[in-house]
N, CA, C and O atoms as a printed pandas DataFrame, in Angstrom:
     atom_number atom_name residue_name chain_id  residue_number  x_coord  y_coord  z_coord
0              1         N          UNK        A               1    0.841   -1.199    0.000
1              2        CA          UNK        A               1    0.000    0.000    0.000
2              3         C          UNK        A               1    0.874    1.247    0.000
3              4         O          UNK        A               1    0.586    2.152   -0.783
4              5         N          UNK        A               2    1.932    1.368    0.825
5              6        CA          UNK        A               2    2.366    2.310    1.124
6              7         C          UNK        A               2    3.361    2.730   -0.520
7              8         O          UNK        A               2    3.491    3.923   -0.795
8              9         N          UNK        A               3    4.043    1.545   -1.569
9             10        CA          UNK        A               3    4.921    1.800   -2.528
10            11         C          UNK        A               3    3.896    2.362   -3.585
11            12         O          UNK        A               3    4.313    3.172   -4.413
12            13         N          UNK        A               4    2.249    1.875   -3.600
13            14        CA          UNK        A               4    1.285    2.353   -4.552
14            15         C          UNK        A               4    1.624    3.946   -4.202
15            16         O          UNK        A               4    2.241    4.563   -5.071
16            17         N          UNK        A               5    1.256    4.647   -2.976
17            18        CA          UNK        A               5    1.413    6.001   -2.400
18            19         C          UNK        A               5    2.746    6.934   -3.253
19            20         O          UNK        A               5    2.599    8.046   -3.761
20            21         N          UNK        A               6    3.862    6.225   -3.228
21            22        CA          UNK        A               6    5.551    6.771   -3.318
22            23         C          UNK        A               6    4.771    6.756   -4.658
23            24         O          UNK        A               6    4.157    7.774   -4.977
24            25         N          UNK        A               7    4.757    5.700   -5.438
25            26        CA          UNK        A               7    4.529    5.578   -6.598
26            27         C          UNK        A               7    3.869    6.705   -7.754
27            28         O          UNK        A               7    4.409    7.124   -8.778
28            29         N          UNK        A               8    2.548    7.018   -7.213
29            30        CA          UNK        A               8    1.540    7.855   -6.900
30            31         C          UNK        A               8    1.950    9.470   -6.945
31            32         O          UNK        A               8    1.532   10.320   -7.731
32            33         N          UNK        A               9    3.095    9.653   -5.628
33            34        CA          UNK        A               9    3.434   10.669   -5.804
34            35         C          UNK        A               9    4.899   11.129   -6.797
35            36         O          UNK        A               9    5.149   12.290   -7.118
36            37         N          UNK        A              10    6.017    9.532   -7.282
37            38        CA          UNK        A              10    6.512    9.883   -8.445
38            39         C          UNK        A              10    5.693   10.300   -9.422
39            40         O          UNK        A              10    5.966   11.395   -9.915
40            41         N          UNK        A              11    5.250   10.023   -9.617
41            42        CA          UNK        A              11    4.597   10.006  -10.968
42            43         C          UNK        A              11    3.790   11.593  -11.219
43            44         O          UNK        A              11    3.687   12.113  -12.330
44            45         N          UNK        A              12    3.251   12.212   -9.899
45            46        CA          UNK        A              12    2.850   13.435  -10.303
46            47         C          UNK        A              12    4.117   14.382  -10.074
47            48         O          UNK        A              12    4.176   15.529  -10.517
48            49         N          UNK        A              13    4.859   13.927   -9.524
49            50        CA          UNK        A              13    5.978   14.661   -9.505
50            51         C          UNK        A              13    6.533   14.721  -11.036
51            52         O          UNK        A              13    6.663   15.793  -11.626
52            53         N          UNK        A              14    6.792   13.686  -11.513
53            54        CA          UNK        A              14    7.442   13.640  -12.810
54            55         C          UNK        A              14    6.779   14.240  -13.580
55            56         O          UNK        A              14    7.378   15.122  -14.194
56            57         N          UNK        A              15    5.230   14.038  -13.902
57            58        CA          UNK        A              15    4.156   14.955  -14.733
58            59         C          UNK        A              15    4.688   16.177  -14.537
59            60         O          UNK        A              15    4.999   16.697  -15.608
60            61         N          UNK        A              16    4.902   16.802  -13.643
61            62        CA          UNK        A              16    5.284   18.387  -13.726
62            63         C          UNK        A              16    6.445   18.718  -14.408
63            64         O          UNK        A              16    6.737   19.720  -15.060
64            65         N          UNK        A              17    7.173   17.510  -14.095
65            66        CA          UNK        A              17    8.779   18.079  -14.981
66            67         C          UNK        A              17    8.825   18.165  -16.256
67            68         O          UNK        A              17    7.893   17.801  -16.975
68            69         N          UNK        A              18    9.741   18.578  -16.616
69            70        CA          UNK        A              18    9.944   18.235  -18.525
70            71         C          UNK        A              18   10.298   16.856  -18.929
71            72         O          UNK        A              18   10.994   16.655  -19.925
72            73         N          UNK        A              19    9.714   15.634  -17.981
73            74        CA          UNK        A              19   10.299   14.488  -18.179
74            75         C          UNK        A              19    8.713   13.865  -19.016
75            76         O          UNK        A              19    8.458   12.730  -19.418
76            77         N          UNK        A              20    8.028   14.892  -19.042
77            78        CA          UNK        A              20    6.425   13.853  -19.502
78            79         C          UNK        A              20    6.406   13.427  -20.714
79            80         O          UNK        A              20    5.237   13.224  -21.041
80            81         N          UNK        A              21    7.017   13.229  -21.410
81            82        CA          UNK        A              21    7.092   11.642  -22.647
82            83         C          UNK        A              21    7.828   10.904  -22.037
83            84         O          UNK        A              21    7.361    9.767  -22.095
84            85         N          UNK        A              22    9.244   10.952  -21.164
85            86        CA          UNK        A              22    9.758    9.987  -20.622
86            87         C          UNK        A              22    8.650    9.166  -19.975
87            88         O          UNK        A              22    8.514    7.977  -20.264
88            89         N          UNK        A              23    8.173    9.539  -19.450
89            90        CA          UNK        A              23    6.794    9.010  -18.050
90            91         C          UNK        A              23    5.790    8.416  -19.623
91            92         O          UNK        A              23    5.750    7.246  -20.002
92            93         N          UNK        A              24    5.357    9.139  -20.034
93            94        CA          UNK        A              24    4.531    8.291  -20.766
94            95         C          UNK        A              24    5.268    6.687  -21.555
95            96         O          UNK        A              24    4.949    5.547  -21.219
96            97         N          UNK        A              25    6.103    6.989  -22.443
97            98        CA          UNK        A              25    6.658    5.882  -22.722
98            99         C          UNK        A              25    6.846    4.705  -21.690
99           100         O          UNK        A              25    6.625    3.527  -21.968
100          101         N          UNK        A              26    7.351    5.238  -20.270
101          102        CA          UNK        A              26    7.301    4.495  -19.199
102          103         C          UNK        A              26    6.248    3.546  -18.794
103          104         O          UNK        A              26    6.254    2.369  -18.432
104          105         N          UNK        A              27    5.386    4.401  -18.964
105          106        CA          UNK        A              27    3.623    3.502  -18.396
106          107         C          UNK        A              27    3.280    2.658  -19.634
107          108         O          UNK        A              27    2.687    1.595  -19.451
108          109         N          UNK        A              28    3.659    3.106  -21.084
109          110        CA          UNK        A              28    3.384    2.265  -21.880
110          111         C          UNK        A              28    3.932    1.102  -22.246
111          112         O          UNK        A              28    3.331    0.184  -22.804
112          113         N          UNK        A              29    5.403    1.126  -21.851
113          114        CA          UNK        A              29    6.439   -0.006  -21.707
114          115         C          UNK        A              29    5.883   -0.977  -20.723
115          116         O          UNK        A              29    5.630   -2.172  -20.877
116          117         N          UNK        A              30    5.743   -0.186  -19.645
117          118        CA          UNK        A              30    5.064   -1.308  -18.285
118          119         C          UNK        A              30    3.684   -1.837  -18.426
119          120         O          UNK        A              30    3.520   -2.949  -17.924
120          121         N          UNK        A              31    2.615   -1.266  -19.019
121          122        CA          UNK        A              31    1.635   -1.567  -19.651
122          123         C          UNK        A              31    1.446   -2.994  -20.714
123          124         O          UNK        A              31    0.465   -3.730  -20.822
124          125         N          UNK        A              32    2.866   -3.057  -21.472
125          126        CA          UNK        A              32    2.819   -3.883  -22.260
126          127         C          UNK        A              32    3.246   -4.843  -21.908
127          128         O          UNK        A              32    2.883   -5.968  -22.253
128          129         N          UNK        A              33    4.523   -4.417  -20.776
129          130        CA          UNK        A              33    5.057   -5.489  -19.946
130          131         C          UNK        A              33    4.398   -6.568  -19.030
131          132         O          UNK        A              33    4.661   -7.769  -18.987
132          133         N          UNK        A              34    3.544   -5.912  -18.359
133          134        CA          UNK        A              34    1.822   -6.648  -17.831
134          135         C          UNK        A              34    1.009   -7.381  -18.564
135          136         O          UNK        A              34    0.269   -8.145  -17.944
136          137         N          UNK        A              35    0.917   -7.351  -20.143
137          138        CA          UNK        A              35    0.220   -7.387  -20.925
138          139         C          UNK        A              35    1.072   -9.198  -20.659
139          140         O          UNK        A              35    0.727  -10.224  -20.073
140          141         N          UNK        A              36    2.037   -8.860  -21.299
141          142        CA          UNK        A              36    3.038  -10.297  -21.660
142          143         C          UNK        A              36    3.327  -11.171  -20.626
143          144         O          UNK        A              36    3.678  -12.308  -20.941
144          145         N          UNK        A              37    3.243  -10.833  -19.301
145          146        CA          UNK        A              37    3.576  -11.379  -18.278
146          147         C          UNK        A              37    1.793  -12.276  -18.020
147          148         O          UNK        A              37    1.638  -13.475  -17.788
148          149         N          UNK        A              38    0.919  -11.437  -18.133
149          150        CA          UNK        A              38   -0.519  -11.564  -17.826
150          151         C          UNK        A              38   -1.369  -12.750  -19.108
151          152         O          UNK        A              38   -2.463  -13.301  -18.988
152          153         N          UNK        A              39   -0.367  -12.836  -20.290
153          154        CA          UNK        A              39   -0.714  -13.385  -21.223
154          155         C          UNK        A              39   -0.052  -15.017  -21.538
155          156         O          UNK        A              39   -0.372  -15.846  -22.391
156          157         N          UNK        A              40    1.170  -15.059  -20.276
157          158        CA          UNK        A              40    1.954  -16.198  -20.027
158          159         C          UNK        A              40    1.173  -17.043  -19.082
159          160         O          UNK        A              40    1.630  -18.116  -18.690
């Protein structure tokens, strides 16, 4: 519960920076990564 929270608050942290395609590509990499793991 508590790493969802950290998590949670990377992530709006990063939204603010100039890192937001990094972050997107990120969620979409891990997205797909779930996908393949979830599909095994």
């Amino acid at each position: 519960m508590f790493s969802v929270v950290v998590m949670t608050i990377k992530s709006n942290y990063l939204l603010t920076t100039k890192t937001k395609p990094v972050v997107i590509v990120f969620l979409i990499f891990e997205s797909k990564k779930r996908q393949n793991i979830s599909s095994v």
